[in-house]
mmCIF file of C-alpha atoms and ligand atoms in Angstrom:
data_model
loop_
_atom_site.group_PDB
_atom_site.id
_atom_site.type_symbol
_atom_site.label_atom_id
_atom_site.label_comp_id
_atom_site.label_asym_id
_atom_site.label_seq_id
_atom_site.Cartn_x
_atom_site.Cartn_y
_atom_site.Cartn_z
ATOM 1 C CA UNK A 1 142.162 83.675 -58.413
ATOM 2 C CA UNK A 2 140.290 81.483 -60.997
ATOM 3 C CA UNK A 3 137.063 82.324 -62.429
ATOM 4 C CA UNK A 4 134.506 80.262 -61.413
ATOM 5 C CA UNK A 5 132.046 78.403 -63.517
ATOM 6 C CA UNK A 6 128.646 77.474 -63.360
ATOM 7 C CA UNK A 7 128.278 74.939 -61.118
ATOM 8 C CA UNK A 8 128.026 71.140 -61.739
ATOM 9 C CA UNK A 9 125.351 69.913 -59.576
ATOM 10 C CA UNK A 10 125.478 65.672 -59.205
ATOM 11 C CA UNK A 11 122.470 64.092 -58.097
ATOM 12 C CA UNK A 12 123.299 60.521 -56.719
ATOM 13 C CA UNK A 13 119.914 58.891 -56.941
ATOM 14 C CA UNK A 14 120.324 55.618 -54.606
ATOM 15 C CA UNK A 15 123.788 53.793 -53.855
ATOM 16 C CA UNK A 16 124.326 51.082 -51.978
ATOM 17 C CA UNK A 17 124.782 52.559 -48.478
ATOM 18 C CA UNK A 18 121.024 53.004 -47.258
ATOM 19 C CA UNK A 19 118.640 50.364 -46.757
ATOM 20 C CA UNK A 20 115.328 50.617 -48.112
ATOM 21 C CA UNK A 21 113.854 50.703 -44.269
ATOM 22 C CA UNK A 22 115.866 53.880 -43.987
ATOM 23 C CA UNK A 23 113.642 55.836 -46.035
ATOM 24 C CA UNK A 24 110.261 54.718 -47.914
ATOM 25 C CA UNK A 25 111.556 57.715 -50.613
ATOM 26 C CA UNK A 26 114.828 55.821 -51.483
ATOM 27 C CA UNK A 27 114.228 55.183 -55.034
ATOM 28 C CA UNK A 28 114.469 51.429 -56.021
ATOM 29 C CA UNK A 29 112.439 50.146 -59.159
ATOM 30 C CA UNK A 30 113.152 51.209 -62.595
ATOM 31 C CA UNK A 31 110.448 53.549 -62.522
ATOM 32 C CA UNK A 32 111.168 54.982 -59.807
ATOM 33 C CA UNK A 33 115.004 55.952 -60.355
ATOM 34 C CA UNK A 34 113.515 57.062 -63.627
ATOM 35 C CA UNK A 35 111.027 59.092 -62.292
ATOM 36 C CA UNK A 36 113.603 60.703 -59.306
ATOM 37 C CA UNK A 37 116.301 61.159 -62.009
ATOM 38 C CA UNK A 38 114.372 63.131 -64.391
ATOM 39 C CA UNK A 39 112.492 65.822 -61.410
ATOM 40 C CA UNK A 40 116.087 66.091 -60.140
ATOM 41 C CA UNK A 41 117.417 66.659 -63.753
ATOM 42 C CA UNK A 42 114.503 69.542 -64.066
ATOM 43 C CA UNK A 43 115.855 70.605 -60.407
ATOM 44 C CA UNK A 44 119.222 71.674 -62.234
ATOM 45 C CA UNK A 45 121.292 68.266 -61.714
ATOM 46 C CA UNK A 46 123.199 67.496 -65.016
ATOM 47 C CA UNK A 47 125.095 64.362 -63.716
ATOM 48 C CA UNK A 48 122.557 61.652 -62.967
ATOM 49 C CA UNK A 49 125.093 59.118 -61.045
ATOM 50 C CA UNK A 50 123.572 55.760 -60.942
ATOM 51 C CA UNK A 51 122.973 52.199 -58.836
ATOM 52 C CA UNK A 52 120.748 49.978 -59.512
ATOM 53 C CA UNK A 53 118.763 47.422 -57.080
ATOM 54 C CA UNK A 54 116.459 44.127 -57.263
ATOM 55 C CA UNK A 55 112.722 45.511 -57.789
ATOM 56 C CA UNK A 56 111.384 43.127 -55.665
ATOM 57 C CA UNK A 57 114.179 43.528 -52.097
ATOM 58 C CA UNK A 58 115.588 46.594 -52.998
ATOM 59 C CA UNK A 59 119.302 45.084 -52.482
ATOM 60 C CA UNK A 60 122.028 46.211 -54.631
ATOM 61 C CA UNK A 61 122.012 44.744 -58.019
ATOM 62 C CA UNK A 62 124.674 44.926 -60.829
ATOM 63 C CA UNK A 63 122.304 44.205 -63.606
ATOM 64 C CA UNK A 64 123.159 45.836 -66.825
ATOM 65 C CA UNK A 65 119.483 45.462 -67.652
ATOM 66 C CA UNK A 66 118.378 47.301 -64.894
ATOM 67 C CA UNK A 67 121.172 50.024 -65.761
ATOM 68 C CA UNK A 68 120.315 49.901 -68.827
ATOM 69 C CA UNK A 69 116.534 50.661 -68.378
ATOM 70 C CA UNK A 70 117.544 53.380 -66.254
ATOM 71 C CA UNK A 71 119.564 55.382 -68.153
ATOM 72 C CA UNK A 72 117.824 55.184 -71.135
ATOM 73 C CA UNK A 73 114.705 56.317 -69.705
ATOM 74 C CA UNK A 74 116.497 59.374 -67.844
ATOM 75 C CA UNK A 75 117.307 60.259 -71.562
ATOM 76 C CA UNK A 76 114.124 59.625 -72.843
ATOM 77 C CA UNK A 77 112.817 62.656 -70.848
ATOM 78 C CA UNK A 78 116.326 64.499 -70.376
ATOM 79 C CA UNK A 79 119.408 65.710 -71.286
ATOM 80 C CA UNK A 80 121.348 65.117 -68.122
ATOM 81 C CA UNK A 81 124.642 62.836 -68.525
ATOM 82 C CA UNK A 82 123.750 59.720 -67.244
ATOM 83 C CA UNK A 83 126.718 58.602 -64.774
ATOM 84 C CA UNK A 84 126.532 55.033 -63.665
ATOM 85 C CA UNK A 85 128.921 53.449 -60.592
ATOM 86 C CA UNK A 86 131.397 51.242 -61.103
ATOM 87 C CA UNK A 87 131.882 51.315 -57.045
ATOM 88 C CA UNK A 88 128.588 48.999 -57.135
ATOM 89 C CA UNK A 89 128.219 47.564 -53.779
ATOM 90 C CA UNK A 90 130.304 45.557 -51.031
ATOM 91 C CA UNK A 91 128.655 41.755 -52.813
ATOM 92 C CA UNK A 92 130.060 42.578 -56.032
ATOM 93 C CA UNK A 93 133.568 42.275 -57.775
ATOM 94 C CA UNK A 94 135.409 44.477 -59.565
ATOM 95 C CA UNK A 95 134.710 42.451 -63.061
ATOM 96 C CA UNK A 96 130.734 42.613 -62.219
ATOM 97 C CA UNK A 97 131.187 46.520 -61.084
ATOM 98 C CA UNK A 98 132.434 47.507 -64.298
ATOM 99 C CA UNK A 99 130.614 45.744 -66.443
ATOM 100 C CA UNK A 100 128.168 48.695 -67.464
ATOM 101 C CA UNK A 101 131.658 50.599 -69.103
ATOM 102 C CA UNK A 102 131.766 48.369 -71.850
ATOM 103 C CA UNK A 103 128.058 47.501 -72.243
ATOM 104 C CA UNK A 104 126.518 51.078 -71.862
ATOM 105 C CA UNK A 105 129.292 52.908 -72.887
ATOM 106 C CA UNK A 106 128.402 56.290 -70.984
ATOM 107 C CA UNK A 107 129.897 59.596 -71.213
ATOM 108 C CA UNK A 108 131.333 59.169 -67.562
ATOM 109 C CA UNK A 109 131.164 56.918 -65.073
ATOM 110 C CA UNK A 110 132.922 56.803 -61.161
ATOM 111 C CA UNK A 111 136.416 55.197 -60.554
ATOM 112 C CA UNK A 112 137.402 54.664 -57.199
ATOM 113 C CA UNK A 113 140.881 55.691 -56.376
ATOM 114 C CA UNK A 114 141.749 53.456 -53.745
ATOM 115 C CA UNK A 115 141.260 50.259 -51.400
ATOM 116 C CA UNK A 116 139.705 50.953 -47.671
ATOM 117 C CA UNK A 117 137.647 50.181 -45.187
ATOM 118 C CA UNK A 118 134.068 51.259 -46.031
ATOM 119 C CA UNK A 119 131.770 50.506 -42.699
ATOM 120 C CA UNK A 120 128.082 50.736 -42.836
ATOM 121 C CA UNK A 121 127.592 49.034 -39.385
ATOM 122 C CA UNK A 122 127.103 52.334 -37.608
ATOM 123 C CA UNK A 123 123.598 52.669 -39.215
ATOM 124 C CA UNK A 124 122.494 49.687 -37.422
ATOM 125 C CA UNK A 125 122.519 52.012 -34.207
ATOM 126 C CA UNK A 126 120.319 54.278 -35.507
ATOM 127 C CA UNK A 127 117.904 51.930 -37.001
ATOM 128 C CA UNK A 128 115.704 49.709 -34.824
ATOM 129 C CA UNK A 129 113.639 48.153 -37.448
ATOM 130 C CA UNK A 130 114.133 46.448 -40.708
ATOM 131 C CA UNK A 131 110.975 45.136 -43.419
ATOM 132 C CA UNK A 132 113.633 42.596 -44.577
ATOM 133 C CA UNK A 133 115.934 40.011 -43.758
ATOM 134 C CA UNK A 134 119.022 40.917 -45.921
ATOM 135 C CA UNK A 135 119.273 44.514 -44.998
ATOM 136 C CA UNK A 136 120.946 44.641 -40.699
ATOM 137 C CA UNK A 137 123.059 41.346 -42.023
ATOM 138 C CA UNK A 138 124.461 43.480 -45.738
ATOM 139 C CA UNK A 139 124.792 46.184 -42.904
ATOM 140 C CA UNK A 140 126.681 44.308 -40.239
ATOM 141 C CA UNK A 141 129.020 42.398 -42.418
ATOM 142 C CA UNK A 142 130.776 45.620 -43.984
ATOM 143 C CA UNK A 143 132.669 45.132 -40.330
ATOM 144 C CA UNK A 144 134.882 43.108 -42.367
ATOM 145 C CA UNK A 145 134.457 44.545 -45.916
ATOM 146 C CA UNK A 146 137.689 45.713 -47.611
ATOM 147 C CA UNK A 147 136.677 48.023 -50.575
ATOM 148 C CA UNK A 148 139.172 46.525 -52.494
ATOM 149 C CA UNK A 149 140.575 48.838 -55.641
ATOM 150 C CA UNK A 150 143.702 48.283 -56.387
ATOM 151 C CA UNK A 151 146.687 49.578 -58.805
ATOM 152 C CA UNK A 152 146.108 46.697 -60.843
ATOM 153 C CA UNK A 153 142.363 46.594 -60.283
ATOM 154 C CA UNK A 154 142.194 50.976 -61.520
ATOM 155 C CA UNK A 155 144.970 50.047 -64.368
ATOM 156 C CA UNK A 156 142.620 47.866 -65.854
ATOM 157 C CA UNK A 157 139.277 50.352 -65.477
ATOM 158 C CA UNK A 158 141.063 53.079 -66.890
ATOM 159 C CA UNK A 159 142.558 50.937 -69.695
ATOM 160 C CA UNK A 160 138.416 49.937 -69.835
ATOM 161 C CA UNK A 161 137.122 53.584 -69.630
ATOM 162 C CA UNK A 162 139.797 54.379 -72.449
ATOM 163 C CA UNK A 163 138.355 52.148 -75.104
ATOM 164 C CA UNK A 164 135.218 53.191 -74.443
ATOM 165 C CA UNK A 165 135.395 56.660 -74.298
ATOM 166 C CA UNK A 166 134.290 56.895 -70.787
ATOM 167 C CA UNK A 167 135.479 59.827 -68.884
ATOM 168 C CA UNK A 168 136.701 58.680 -64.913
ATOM 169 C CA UNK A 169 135.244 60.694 -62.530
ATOM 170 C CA UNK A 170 137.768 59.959 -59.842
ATOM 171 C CA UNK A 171 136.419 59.024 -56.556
ATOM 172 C CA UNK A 172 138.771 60.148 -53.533
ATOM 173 C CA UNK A 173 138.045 59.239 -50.186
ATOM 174 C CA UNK A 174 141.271 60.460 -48.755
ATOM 175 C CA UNK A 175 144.537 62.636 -49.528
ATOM 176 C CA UNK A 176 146.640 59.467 -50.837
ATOM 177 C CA UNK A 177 143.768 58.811 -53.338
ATOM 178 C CA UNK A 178 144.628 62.360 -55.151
ATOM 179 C CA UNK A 179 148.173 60.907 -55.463
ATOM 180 C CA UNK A 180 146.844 57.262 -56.834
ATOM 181 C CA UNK A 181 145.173 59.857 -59.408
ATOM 182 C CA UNK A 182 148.768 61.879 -60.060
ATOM 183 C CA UNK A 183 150.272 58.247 -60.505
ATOM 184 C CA UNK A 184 147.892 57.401 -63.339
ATOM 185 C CA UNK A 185 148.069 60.832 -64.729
ATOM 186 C CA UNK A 186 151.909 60.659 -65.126
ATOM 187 C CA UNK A 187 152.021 57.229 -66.594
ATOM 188 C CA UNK A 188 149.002 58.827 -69.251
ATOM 189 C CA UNK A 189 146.226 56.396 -68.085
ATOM 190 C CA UNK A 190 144.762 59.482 -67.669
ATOM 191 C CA UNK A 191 143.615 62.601 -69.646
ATOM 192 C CA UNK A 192 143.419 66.288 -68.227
ATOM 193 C CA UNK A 193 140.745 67.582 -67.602
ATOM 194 C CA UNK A 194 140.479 65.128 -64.401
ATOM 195 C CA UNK A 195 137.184 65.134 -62.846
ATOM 196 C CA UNK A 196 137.745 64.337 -59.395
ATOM 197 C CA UNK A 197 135.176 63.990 -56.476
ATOM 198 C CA UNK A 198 135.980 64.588 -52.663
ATOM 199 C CA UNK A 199 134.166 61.568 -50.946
ATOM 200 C CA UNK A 200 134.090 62.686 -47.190
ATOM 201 C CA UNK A 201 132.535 61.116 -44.289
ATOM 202 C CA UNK A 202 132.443 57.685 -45.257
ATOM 203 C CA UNK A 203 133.644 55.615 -42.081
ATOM 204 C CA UNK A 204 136.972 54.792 -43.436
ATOM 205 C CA UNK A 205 137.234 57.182 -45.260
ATOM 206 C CA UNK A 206 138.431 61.018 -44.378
ATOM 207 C CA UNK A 207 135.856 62.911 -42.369
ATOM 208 C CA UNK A 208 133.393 65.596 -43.398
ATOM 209 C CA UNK A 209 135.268 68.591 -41.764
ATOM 210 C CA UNK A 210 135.810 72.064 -43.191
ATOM 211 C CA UNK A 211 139.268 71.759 -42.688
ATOM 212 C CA UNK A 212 139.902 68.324 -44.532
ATOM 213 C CA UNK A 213 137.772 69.647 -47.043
ATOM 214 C CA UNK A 214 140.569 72.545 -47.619
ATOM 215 C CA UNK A 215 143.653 69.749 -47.141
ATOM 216 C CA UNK A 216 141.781 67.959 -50.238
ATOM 217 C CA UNK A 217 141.525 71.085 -52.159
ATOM 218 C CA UNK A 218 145.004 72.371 -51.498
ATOM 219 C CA UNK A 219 146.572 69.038 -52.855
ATOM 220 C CA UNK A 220 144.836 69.079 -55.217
ATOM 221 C CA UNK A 221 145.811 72.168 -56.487
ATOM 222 C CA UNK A 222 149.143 71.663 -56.207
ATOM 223 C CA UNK A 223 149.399 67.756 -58.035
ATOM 224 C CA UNK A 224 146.686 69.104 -60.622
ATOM 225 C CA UNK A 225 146.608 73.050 -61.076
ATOM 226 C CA UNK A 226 144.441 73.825 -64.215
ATOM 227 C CA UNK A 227 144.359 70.281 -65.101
ATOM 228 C CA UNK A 228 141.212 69.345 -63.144
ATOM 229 C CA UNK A 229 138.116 70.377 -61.689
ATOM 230 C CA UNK A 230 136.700 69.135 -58.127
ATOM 231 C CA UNK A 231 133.466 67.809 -56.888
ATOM 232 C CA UNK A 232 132.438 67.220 -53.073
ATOM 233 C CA UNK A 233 130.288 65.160 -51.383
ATOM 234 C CA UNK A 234 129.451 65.808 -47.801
ATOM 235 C CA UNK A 235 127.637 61.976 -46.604
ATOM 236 C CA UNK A 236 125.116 62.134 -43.806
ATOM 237 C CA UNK A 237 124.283 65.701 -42.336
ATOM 238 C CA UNK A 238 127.014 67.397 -43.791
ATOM 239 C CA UNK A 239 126.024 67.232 -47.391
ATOM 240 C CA UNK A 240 124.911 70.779 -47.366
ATOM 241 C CA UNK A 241 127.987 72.648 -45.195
ATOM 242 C CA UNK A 242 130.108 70.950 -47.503
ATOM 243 C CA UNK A 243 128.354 71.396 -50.306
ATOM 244 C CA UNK A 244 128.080 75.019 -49.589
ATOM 245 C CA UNK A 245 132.084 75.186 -48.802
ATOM 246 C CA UNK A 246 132.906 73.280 -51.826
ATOM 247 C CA UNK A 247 131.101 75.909 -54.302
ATOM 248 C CA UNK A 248 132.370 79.173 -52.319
ATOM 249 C CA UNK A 249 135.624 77.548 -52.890
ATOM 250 C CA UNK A 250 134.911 77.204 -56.831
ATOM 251 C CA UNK A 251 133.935 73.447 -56.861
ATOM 252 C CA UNK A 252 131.511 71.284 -57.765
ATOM 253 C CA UNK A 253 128.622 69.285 -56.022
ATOM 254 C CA UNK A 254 127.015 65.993 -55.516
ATOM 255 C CA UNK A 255 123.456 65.944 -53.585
ATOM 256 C CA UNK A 256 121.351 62.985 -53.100
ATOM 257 C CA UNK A 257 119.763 60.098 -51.460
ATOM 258 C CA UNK A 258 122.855 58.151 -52.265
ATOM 259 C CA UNK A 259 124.687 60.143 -49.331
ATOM 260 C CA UNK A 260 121.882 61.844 -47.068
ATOM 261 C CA UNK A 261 118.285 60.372 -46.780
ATOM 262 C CA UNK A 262 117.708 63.971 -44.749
ATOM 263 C CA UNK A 263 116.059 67.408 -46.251
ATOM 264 C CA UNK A 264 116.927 68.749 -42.574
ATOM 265 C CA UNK A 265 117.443 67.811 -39.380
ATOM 266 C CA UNK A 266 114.695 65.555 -38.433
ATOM 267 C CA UNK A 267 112.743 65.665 -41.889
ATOM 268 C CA UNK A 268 113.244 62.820 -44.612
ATOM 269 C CA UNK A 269 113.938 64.157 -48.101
ATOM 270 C CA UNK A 270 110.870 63.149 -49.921
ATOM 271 C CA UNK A 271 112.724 62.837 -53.555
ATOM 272 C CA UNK A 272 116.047 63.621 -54.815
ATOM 273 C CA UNK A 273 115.007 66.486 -56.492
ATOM 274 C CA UNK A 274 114.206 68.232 -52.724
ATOM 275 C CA UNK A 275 117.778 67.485 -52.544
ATOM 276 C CA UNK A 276 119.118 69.189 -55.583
ATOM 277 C CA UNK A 277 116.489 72.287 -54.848
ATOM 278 C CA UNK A 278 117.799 73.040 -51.887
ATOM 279 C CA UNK A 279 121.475 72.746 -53.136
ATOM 280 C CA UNK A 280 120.547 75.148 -56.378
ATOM 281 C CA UNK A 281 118.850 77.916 -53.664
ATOM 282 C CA UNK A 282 122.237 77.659 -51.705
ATOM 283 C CA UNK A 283 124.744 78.106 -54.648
ATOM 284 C CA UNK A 284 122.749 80.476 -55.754
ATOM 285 C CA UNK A 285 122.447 82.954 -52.825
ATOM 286 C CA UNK A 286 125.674 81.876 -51.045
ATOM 287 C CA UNK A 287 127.609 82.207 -54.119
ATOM 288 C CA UNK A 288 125.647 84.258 -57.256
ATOM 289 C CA UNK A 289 126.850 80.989 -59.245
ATOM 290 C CA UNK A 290 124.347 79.347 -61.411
ATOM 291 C CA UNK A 291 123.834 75.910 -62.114
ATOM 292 C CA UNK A 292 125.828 74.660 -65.343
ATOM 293 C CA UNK A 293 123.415 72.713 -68.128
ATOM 294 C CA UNK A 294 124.133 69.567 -69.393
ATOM 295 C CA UNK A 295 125.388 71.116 -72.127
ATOM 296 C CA UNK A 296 127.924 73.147 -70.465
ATOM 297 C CA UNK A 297 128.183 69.983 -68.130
ATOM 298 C CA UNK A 298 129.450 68.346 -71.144
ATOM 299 C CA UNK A 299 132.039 70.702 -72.386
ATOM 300 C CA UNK A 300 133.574 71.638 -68.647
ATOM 301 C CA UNK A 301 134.290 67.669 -68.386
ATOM 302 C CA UNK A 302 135.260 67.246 -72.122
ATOM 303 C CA UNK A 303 132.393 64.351 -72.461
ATOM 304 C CA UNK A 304 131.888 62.771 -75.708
ATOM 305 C CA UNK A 305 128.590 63.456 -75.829
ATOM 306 C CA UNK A 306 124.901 61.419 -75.530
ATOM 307 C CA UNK A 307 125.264 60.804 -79.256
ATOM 308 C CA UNK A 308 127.871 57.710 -78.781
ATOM 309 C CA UNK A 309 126.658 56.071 -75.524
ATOM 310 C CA UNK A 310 124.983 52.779 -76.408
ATOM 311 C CA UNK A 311 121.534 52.890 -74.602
HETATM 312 N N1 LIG B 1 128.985 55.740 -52.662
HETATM 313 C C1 LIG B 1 129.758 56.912 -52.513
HETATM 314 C C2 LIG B 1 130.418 57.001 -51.211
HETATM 315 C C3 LIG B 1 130.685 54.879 -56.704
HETATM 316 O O1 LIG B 1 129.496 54.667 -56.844
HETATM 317 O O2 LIG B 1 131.553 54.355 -57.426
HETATM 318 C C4 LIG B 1 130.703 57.152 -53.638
HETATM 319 C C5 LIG B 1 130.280 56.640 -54.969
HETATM 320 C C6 LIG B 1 131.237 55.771 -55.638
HETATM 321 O O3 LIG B 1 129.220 56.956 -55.444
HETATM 322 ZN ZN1 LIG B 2 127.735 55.626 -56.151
#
């Protein structure tokens, strides 16, 4: 039985998945992912994982000064690490997506492990009304959206994260996604200690269920042993069960509006930070784990530290 750690709690401040009509709390100007990232840093997040939109609609946006405002003002107030996506959002390539490696340089940032389908469409049921034009059509055409990342296409981000001393954390969406990650760790395009995050419930994706949850575990264990640590997120209403299952089972977590607009059934999350509180008072009494700093953060993931990112 390994020892388990303090927990590394992720707080995904806004994606590209919800809609600003979702939820009037889902952060989208500068000031406000600022503001949400540094209450959910003093909630006990260390990872800030970040997407930025267009101030004015609120639609996905791969500006690196946006991103670059962001992050810097997290820091101005914080010590979290500052993790920004190079997933981005189903209107952007993969050049534009990881654009922010080399300009930022951050002490982590995601890598998706594999192409898929990635379908949004099935919010459209659930939401009658929209305050803007772009947001049922960006819904409605990931129908026919291929998440496209391919060997070549994660070749050349690693090769990208590896001159800039950005540490992958390895996005997984399904089983053959920890073996894309074995690939690259046998050919050396990657370094031990992988970070890697269970993505589950995304519609194309393998499904939030306990028992997937312990299929993605048990690979892993066996392709990585004490090379890696894991991270889960649980999207929709089953960020907290798995959540709660991935830190009894000495793992990691991601919480946030990114993946779940909902505190509880029924009740909106007001900020990120509700998010992250509710995740610390779980780990806490379900487990007796504490929450890892950023410092600790840091050293777990073998990050180079806030002192050579460029922002
Ligand atoms: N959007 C999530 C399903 C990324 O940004 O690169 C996973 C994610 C990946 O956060
Ligand atoms: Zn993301």
């Amino acid at each position: 039985m390994k020892e388990h750690s303090n927990v590394i709690v992720t707080a995904a401040l806004t994606g590209a998945i919800h809609v600003p009509s979702m939820s009037p709390h889902l952060p989208v100007t500068p000031e406000e992912l600022i503001e949400d990232g540094i209450a959910a840093a003093e909630a006990g997040a260390s990872i800030i994982h970040i997407h930025v939109r267009d101030p004015e609609t609120g639609r996905p946006s791969s500006d690196l000064d946006l991103f670059r405002e962001v992050a810097a003002g997290i820091n101005e107030e914080t010590d979290a690490i500052v993790q920004p996506t190079t997933g981005g959002s189903a209107e952007m390539d993969i050049d534009e997506r990881v654009a922010v490696v080399p300009e930022l340089e951050p002490e982590t940032a995601s890598c998706n492990m594999g192409s898929m389908n990635f379908g949004l469409y099935p919010i459209l049921r659930a939401q009658d009304e929209f305050k803007q034009d772009w947001e049922p059509t960006y819904l409605d055409e990931s129908r026919e959206f291929i998440f496209a990342n391919t060997f070549g296409d994660i070749e050349r981000l690693l090769e990208i994260f590896d001159r800039h001393g950005t540490k992958p954390e390895l996005e997984c969406y399904d089983v053959g996604h920890l073996h894309t990650a074995k690939h690259f760790l046998d050919r050396g395009l990657l370094e031990p200690p992988l970070r890697i995050q269970f993505v589950m419930g995304i519609h194309g994706g393998i499904a939030a269920e306990a028992s997937h949850l312990v299929h993605m575990y048990e690979t892993a264990e066996k392709l990585f042993g004490d090379t890696y640590s894991f991270s889960v997120i649980g999207a929709g209403h089953k960020e907290f069960p798995l959540g709660v299952q991935a830190v009894s089972m000495g793992g990691h977590v991601r919480v946030g509006l990114e993946d779940n607009l909902y505190l509880e059934k029924g009740t909106l999350a007001e900020s990120n930070a509700e998010l992250v509180e509710k995740m610390v008072r779980l780990t806490k009494s379900v487990t007796g784990r504490d929450v890892a700093t950023p410092q600790e953060t840091r050293e777990m993931l073998d990050l180079k530290g806030y002192e050579k990112v460029q922002f």
